[in-house]
mmCIF file of C-alpha atoms in Angstrom:
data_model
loop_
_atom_site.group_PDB
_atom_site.id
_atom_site.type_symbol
_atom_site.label_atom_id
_atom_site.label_comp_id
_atom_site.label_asym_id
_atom_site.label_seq_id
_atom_site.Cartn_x
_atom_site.Cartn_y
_atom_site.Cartn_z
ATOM 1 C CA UNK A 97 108.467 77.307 116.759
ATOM 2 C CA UNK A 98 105.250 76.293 115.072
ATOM 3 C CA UNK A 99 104.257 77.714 111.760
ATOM 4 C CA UNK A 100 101.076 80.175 113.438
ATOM 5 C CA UNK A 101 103.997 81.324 115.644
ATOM 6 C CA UNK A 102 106.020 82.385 112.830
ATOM 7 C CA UNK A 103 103.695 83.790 110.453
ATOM 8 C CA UNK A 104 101.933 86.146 113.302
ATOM 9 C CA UNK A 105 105.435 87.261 112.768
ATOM 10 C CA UNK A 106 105.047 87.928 109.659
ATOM 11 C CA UNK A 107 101.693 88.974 109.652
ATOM 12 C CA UNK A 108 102.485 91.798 112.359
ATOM 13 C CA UNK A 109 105.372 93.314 110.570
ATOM 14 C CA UNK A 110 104.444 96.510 108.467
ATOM 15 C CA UNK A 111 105.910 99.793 107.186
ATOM 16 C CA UNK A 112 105.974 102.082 110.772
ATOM 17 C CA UNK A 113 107.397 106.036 109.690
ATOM 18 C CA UNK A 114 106.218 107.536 113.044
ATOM 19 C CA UNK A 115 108.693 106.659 115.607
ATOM 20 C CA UNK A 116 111.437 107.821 118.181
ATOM 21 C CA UNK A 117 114.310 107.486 119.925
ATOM 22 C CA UNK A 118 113.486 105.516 122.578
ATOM 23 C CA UNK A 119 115.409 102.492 123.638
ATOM 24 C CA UNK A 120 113.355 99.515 122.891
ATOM 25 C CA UNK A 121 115.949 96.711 123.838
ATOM 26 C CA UNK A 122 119.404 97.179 123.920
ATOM 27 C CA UNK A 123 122.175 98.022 121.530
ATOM 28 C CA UNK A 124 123.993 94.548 121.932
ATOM 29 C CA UNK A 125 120.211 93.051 121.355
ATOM 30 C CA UNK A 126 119.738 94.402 118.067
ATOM 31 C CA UNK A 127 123.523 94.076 116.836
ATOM 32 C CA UNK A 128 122.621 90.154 117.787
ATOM 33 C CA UNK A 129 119.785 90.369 115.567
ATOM 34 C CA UNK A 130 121.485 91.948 112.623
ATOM 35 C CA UNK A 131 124.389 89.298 112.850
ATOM 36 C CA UNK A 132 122.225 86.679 113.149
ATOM 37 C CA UNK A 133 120.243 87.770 109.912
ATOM 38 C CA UNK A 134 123.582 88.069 108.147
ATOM 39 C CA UNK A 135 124.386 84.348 108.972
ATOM 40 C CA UNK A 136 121.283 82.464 108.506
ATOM 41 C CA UNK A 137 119.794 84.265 105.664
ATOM 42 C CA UNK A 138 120.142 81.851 102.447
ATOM 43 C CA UNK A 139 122.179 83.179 99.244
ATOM 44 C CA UNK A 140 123.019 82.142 96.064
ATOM 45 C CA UNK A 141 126.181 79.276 95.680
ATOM 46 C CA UNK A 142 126.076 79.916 99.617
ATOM 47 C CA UNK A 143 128.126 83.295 98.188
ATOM 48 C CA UNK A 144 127.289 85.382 101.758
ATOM 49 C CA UNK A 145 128.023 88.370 99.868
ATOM 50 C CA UNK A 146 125.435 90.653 102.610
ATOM 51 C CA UNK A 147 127.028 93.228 104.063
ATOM 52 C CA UNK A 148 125.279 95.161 106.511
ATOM 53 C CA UNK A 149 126.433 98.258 108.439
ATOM 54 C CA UNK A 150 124.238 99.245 111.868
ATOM 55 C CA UNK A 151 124.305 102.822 112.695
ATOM 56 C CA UNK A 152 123.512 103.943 116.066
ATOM 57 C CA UNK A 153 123.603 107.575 118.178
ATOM 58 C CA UNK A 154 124.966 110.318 116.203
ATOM 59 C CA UNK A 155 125.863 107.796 113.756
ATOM 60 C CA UNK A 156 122.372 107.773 112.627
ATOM 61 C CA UNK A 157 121.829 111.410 112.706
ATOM 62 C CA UNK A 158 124.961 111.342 110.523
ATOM 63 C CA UNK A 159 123.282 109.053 107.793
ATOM 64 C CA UNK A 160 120.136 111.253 107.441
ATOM 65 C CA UNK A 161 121.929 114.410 107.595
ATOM 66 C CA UNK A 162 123.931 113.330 104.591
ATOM 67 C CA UNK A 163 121.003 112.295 102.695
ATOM 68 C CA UNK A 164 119.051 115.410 103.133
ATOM 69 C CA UNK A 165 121.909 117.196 102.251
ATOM 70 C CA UNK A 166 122.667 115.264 99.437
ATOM 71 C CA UNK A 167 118.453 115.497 98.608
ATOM 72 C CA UNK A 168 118.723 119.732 98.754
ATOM 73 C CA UNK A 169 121.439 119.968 96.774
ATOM 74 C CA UNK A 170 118.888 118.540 93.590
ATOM 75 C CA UNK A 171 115.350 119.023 94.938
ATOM 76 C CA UNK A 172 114.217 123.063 94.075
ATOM 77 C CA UNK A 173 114.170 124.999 97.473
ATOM 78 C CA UNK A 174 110.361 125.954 97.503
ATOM 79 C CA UNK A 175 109.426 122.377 96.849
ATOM 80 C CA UNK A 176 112.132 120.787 99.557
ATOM 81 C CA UNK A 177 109.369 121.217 103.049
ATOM 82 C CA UNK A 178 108.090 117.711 102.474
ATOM 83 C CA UNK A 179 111.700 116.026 101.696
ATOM 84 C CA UNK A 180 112.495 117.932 104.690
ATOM 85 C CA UNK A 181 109.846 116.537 106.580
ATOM 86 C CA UNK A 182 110.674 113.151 105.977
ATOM 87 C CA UNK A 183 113.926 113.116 106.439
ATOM 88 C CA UNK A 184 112.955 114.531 109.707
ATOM 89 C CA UNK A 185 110.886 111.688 110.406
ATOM 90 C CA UNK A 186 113.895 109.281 109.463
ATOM 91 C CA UNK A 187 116.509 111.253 111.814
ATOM 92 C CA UNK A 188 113.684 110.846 114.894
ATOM 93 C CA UNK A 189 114.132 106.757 114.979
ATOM 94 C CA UNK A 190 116.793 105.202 117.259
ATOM 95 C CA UNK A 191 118.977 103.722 114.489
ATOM 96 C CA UNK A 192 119.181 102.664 111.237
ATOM 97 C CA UNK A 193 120.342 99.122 109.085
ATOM 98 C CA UNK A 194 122.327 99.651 105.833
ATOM 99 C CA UNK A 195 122.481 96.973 103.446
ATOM 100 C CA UNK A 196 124.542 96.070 101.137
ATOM 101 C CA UNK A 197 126.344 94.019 98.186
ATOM 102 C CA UNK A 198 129.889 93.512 97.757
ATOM 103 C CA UNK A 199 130.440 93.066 94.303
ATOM 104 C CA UNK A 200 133.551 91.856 94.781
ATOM 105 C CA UNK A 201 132.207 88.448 95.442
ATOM 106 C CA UNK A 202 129.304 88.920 92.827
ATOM 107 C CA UNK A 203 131.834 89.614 90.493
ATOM 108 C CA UNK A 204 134.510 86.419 91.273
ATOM 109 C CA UNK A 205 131.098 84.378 90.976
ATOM 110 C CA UNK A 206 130.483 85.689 87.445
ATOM 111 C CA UNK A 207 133.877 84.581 86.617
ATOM 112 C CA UNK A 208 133.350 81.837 88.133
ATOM 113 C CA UNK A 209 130.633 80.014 86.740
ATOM 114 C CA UNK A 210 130.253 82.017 83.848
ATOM 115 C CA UNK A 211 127.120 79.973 82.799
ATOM 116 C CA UNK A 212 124.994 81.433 85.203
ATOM 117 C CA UNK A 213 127.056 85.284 84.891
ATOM 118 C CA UNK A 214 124.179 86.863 84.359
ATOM 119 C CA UNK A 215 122.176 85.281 87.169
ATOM 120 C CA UNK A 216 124.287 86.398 89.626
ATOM 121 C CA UNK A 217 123.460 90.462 90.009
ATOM 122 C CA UNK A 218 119.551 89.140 90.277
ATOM 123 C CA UNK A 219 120.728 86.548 92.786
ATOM 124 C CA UNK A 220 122.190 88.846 94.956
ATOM 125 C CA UNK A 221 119.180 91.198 94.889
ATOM 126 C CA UNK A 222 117.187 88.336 96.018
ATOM 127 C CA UNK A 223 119.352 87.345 98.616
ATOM 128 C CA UNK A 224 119.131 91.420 100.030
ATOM 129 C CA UNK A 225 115.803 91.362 100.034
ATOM 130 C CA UNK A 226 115.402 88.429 102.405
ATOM 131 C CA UNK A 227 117.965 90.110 105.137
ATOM 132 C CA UNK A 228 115.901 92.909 104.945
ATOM 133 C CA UNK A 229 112.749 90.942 106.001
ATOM 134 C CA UNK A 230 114.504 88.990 108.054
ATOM 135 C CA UNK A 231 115.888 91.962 110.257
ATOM 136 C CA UNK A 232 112.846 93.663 109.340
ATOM 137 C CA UNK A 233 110.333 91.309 110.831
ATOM 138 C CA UNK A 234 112.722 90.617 113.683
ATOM 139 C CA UNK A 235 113.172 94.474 115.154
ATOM 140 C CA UNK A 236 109.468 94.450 114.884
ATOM 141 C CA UNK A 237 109.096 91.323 116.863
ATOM 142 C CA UNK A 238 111.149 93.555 119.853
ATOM 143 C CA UNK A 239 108.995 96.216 119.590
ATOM 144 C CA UNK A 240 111.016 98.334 117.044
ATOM 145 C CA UNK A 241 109.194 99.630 113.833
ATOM 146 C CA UNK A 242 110.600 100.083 110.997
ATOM 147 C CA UNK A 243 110.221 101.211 107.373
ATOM 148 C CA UNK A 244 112.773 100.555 103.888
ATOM 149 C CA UNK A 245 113.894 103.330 102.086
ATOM 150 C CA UNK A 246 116.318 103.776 98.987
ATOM 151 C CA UNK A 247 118.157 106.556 98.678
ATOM 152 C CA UNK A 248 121.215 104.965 97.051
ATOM 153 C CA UNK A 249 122.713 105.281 94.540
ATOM 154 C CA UNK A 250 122.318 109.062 95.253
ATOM 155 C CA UNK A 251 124.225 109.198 99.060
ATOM 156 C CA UNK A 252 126.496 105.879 98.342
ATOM 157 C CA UNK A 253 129.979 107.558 97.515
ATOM 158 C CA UNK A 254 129.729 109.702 100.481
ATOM 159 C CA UNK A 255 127.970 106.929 103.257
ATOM 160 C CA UNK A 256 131.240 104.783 101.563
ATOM 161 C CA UNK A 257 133.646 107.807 102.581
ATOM 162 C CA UNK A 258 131.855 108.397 106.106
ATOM 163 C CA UNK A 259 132.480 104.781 107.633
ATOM 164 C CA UNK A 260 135.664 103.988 105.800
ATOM 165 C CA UNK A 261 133.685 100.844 103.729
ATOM 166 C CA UNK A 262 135.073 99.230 100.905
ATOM 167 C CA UNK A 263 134.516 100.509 97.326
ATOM 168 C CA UNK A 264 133.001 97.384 96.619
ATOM 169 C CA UNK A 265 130.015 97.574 98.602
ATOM 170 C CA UNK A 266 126.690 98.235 96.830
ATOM 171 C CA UNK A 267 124.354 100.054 98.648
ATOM 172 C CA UNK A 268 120.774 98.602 98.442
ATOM 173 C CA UNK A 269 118.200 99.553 101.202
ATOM 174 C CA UNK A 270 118.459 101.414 104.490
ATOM 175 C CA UNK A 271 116.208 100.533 107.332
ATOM 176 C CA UNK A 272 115.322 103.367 109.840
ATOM 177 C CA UNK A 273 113.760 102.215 113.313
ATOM 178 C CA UNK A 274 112.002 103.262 116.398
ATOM 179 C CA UNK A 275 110.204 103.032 119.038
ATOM 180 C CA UNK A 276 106.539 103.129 116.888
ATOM 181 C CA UNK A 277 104.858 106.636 118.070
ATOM 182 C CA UNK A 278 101.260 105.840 115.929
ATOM 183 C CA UNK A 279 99.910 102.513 114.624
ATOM 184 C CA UNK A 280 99.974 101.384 110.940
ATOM 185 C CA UNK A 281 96.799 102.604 108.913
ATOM 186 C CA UNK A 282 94.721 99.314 107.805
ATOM 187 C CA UNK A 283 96.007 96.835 105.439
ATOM 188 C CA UNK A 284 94.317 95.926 102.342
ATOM 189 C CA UNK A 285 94.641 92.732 100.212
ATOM 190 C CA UNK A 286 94.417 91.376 96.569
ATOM 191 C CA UNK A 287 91.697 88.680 96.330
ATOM 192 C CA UNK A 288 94.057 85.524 97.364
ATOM 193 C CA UNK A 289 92.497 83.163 94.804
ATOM 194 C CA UNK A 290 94.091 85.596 92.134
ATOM 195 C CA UNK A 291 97.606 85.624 93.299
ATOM 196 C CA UNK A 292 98.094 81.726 94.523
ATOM 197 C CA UNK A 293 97.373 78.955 92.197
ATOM 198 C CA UNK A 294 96.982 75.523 93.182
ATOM 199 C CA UNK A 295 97.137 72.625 90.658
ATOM 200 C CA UNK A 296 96.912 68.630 92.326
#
């Protein structure tokens, strides 16, 4: 794959909140996806401490019932319609992509190598973010859109309790997708010149 081929890849992926539940590929595609993400995705010391948890069906409805739940339960009543409405939007996709931490390993590598303790949380954050835009970019690539959301730490006891996960796994995004039902709005950019720097 050329570089042009994998940075229209890049360039196409964006934040999509209007979609449905239509079947874009198939289940086993997009589990393929998420476990090659999980593999191939660099991190820290080589620690692999991504977890990632694909919810699909009423599995998904599950996950964004619990959040709005969890969201009425602290948001006033006459202010909860547009909470509501988004959540709504969430629930519509075809599935969703947790991801997560397990501290566990963070934790033995702070131990460890005790030099670098405190590089180790920040590390692991890093290393999340790039599965994210790897699956991310990928489910986009198949016609999926997709948008990241972060409603941890406020629904992470009760996801944990749900699907039987270990204590030790942070929750750090969640990634609802869907077939896209409207395009993106336009894109806008920071003059380049001001971000990049080039010294030779």
């Amino acid at each position: 794959m050329t570089s042009e081929a994998f940075f229209d890849a890049v360039k196409s992926r964006r934040s999509i909140y209007a979609i449905n539940k239509e079947a874009v590929i198939s289940d086993e595609k997009i589990v393929e996806i998420v476990q090659d993400a999980v593999k191939h995705t660099p991190s820290s010391f080589n620690s692999q401490s991504a977890r990632v948890v694909v919810l699909l069906g009423d599995n998904h409805d599950k996950f964004w019932d619990i959040t709005t739940n969890t969201l009425r339960a602290i948001v006033a009543a006459d202010q909860f319609e547009p909470t509501a409405q988004k959540m709504n939007s969430f629930k519509s996709g075809y599935g969703t992509v947790l991801f997560f931490e397990d501290k566990k390993v963070i934790d033995g590598l702070m131990e460890n190598f005790a030099a670098y303790a405190q590089n180790f949380p920040i590390w692991s954050q890093q290393s999340s973010g790039m599965h994210q835009f790897v699956v991310w970019t990928a489910l986009e690539k198949e016609g999926f859109g997709a948008s990241l959301q972060h409603y941890n730490p406020l629904v992470d006891e009760e996801v944990r309790s749900t699907w039987s996960l270990p204590d030790s796994w942070q929750l750090i995004a969640q990634m609802p997708f869907g077939k896209p039902t409207a395009a993106p709005g336009e894109k806008t950019f920071q003059p380049i010149d001001e971000r990049v720097k080039v010294f030779k």
